GROMACS .gro file of C-alpha atoms in nm:
model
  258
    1UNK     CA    1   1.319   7.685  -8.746
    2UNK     CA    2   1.027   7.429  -8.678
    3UNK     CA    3   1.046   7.078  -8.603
    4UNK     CA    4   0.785   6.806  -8.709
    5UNK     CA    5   0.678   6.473  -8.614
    6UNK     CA    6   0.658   6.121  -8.812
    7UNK     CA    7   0.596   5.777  -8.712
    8UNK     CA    8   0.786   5.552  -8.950
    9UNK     CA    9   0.419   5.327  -9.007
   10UNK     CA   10   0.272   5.669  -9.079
   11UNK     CA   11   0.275   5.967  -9.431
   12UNK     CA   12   0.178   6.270  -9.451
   13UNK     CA   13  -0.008   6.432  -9.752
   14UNK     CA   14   0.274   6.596 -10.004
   15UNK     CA   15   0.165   6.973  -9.896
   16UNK     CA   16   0.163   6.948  -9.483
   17UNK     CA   17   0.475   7.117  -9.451
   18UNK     CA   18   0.486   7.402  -9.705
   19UNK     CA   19   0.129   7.431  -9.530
   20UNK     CA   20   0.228   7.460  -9.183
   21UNK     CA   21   0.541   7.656  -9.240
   22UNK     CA   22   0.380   7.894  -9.432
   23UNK     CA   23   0.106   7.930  -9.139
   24UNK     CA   24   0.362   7.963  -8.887
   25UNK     CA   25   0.608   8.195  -9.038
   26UNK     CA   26   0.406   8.424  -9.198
   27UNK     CA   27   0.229   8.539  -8.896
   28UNK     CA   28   0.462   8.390  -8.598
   29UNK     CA   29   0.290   8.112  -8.448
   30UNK     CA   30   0.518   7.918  -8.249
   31UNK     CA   31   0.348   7.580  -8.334
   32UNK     CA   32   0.066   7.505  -8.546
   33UNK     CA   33  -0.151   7.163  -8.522
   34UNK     CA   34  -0.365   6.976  -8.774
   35UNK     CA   35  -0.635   6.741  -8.792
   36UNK     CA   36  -0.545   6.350  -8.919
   37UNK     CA   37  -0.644   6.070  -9.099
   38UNK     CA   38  -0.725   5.730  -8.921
   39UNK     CA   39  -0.674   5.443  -9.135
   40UNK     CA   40  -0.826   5.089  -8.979
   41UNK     CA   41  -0.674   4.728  -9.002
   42UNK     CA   42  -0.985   4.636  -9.244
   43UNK     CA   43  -0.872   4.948  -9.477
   44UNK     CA   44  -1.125   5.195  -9.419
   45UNK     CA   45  -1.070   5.558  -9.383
   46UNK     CA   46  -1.169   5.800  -9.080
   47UNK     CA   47  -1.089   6.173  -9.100
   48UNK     CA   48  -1.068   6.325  -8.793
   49UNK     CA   49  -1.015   6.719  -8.827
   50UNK     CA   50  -0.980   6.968  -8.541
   51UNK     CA   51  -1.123   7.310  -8.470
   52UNK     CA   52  -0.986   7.580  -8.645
   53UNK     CA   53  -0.883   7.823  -8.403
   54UNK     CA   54  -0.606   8.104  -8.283
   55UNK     CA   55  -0.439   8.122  -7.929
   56UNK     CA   56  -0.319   8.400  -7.850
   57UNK     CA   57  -0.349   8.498  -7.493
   58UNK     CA   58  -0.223   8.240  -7.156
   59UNK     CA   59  -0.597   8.182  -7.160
   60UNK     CA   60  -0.665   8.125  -7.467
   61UNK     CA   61  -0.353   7.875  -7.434
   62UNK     CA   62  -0.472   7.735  -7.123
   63UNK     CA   63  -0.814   7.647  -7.350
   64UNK     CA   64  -0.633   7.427  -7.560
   65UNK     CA   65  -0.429   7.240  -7.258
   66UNK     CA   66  -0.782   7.188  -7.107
   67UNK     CA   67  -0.926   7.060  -7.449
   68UNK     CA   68  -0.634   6.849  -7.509
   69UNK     CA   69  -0.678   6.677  -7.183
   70UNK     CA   70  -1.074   6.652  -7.285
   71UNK     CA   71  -0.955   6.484  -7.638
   72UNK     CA   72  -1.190   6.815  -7.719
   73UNK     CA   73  -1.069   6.967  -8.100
   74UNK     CA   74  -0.746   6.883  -8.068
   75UNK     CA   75  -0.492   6.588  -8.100
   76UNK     CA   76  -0.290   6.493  -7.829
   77UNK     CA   77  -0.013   6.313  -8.040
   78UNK     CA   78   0.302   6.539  -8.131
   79UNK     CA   79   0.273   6.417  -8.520
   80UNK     CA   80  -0.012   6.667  -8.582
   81UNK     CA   81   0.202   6.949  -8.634
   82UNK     CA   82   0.482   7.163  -8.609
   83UNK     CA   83   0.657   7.287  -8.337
   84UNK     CA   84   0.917   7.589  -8.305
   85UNK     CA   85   1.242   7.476  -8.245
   86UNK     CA   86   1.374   7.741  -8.010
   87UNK     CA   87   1.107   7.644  -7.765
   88UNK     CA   88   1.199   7.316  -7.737
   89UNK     CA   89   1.598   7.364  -7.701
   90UNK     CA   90   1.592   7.655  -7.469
   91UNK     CA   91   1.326   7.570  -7.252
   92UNK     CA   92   1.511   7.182  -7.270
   93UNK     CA   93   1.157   7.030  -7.390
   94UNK     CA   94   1.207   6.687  -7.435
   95UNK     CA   95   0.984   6.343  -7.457
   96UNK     CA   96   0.967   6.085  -7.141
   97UNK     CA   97   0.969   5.711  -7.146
   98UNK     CA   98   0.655   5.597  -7.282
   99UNK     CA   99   0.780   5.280  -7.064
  100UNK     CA  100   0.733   5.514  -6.774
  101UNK     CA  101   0.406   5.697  -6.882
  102UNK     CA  102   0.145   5.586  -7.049
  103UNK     CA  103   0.153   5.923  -7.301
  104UNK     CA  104   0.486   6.059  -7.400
  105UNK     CA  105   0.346   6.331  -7.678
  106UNK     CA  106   0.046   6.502  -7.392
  107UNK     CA  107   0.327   6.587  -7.151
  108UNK     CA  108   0.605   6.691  -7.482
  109UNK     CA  109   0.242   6.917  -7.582
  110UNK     CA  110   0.214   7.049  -7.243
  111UNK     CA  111   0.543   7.151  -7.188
  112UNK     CA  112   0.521   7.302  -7.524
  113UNK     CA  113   0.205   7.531  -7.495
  114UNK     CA  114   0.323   7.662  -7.175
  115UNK     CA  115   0.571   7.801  -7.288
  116UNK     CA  116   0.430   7.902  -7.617
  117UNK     CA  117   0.247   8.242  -7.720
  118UNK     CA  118   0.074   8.197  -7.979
  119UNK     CA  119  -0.055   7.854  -8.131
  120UNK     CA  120  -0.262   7.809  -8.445
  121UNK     CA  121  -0.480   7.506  -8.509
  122UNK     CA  122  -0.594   7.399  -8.894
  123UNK     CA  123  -0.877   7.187  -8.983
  124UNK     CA  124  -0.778   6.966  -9.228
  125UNK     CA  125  -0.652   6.634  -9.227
  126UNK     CA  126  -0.297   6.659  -9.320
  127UNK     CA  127  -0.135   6.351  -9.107
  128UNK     CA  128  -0.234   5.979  -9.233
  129UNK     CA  129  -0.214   5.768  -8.931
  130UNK     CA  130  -0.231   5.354  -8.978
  131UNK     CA  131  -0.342   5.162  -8.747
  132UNK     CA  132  -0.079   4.914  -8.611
  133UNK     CA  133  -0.161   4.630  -8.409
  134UNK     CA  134   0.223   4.549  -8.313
  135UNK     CA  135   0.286   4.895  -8.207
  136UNK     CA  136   0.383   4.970  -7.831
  137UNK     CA  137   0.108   5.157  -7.765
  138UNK     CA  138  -0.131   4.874  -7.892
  139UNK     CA  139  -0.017   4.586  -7.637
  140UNK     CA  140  -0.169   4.543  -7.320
  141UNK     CA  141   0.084   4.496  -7.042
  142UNK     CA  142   0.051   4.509  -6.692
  143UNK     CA  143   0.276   4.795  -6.594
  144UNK     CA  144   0.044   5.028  -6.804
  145UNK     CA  145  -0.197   5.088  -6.538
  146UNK     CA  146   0.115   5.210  -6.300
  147UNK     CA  147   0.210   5.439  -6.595
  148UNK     CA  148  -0.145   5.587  -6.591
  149UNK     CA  149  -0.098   5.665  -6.261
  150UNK     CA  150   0.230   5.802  -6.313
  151UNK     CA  151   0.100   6.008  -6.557
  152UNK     CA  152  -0.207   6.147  -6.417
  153UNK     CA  153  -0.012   6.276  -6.129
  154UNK     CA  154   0.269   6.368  -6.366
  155UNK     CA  155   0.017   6.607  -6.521
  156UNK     CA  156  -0.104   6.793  -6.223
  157UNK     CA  157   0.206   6.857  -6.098
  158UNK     CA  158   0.290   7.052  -6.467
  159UNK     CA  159  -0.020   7.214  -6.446
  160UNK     CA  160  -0.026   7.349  -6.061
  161UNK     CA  161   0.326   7.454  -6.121
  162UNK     CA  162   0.241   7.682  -6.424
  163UNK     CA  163  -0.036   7.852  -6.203
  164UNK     CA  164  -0.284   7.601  -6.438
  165UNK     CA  165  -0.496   7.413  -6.146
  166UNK     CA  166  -0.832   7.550  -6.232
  167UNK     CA  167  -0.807   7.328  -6.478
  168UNK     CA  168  -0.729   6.982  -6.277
  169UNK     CA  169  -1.036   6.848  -6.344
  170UNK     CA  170  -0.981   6.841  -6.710
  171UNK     CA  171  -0.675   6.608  -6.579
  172UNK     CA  172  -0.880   6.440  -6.360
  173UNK     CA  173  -1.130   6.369  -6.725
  174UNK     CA  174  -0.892   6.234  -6.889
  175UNK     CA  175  -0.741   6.004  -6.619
  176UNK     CA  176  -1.116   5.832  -6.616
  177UNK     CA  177  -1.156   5.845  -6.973
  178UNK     CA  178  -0.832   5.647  -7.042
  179UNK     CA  179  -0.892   5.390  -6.704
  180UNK     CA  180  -1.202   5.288  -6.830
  181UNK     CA  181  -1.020   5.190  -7.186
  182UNK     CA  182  -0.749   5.024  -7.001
  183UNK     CA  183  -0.982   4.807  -6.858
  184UNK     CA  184  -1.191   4.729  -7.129
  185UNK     CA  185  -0.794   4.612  -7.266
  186UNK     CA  186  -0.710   4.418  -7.000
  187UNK     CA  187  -1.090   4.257  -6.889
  188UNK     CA  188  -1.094   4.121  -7.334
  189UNK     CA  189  -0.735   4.016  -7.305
  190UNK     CA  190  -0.592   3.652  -7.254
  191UNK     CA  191  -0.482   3.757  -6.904
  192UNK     CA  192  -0.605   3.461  -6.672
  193UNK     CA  193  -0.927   3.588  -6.471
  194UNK     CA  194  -0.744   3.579  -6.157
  195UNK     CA  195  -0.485   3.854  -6.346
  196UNK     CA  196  -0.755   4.038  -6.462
  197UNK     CA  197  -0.900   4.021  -6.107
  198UNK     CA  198  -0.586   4.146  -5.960
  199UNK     CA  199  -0.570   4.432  -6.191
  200UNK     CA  200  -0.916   4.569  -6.117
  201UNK     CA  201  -0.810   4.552  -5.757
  202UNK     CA  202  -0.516   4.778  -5.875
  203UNK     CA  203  -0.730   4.987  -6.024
  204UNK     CA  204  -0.953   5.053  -5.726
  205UNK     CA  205  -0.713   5.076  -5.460
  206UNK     CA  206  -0.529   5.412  -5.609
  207UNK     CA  207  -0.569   5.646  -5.356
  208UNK     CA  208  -0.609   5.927  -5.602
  209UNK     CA  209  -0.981   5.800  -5.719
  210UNK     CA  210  -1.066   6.021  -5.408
  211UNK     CA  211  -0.949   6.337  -5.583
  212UNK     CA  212  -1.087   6.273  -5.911
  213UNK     CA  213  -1.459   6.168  -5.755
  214UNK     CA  214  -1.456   6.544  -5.600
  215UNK     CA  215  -1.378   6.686  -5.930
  216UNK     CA  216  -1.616   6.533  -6.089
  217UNK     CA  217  -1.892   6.508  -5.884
  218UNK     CA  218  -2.054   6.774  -6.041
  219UNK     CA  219  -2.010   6.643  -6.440
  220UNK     CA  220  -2.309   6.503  -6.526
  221UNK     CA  221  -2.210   6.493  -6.891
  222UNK     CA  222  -1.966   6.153  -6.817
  223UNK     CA  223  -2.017   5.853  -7.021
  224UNK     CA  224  -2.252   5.575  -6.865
  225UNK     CA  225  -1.947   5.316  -6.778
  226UNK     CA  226  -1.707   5.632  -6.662
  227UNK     CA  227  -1.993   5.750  -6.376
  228UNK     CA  228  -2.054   5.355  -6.320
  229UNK     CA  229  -1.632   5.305  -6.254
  230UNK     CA  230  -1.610   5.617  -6.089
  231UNK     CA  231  -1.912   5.522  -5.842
  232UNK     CA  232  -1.749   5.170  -5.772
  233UNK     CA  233  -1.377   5.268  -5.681
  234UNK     CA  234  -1.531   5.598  -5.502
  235UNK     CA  235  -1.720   5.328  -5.287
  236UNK     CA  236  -1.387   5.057  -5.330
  237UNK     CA  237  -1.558   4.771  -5.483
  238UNK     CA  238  -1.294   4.596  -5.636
  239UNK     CA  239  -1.477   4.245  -5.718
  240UNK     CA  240  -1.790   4.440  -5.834
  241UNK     CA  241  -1.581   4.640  -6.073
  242UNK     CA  242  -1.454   4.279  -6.177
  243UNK     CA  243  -1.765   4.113  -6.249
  244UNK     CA  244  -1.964   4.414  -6.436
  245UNK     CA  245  -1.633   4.488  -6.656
  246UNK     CA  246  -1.607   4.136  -6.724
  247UNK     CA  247  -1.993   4.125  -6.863
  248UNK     CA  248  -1.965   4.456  -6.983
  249UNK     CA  249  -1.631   4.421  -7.220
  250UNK     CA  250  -1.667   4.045  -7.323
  251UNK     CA  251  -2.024   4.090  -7.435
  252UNK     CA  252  -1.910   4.390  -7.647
  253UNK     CA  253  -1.541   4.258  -7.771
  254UNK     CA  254  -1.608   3.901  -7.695
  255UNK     CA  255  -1.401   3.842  -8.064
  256UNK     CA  256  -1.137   4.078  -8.010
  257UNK     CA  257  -0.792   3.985  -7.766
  258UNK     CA  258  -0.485   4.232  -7.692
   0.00000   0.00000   0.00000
């Protein structure tokens, strides 16, 4: 009837299920999401819970596409909850490549809630996530940045063709958001500079930038590094993107490599 989620590095606490079922059956939610534990390589423990909140109405649902593309009180990863079944199958819901995109679960959750009626989120921090350094998503390779891209205009195209664009720019958020980490990965890793160079020309010669500097020209809420990126491949300033990452990352992670 519902489907879950588990990384094999990963546990759950003994209850999630009975929990979530019981949510979802007893008053019809087609998926219901949790919060989740983040466990770091030195051992400590971060608990990051979500809002609890109903969505019941296409704009209620469209809310939590917008806050999932915000990383806003919710979690973008399909582990954090159950899912009903029948959606998936008859609507043919399935995961891409994450060799293709850089996010495999936010397009699966998209998919999901658009086809979805009613979504439940819960608080607590059922889902025990530990942190693995070996893990796909933790290596820096080159291709990534074309998979952002891929992505970010993967995303727009679901959302404009489920009548969702007035929320683009909540695309157009998270593309920055997750540029300016891949960089910080690729300027601290032992890519030669002239790589690293290469990339951030990459970076600042996507012809989208142009689209996501209109949509957010009027955010003045962005973190200090995302306005600084977004002002230098606005203006296309490839080696001046180079040189202030460069300072920027290595003075901050100057004893940490991907």
């Amino acid at each position: 009837e519902y489907i879950a989620f588990v990384d094999s590095d990963d546990y759950v606490e003994p209850d999630t299920y009975a929990t979530l079922y019981a949510e979802a059956s007893n008053n019809g939610y087609d998926g219901v999401f949790n919060g989740f534990s983040y466990f770091h390589p030195d051992g400590s423990k971060e608990e990051r819970g979500i809002v609890d909140d109903i969505y019941l109405s296409p704009d209620a649902v469209s809310n939590y596409i917008a806050n999932l593309l915000c990383d806003v009180d919710t979690v973008i990863s399909a582990w954090a909850g159950i899912y009903r079944t029948s959606i998936i199958i008859d609507n043919g819901i399935r995961f891409v490549s994450e060799r293709k995109f850089i996010s495999e679960d936010l397009l699966f959750n998209i998919d999901f809630a658009v086809k979805a009626s009613r979504l439940r989120s819960l608080p607590r921090a059922f889902y025990n996530y530990c942190y693995n350094g070996n893990s796909f998503s933790q290596i820096f390779k080159k291709q990534k940045i074309k998979n952002m891209f891929r992505l970010f205009e993967t995303i727009r195209e679901r959302l404009e063709s489920n009548n969702l664009a007035s929320i683009n720019h909540c695309a157009s958020r998270f593309f920055l958001d997750n540029m300016v980490g891949m960089i910080k990965c690729f300027m601290i890793s032992n890519l030669s500079e002239s790589e690293k160079y290469n990339l951030a020309c990459e970076v600042c010669n996507y012809p989208n930038w142009k689209v996501v500097a209109k949509e957010l020209s009027k955010h003045s809420d962005l973190k200090m590094q995302n306005r600084i990126l977004l002002f230098l491949v606005k203006n296309h300033l490839p080696a001046l993107c180079y040189f202030f990452f460069t300072v920027y990352y290595k003075l901050l992670f100057r004893n940490k490599t991907y």
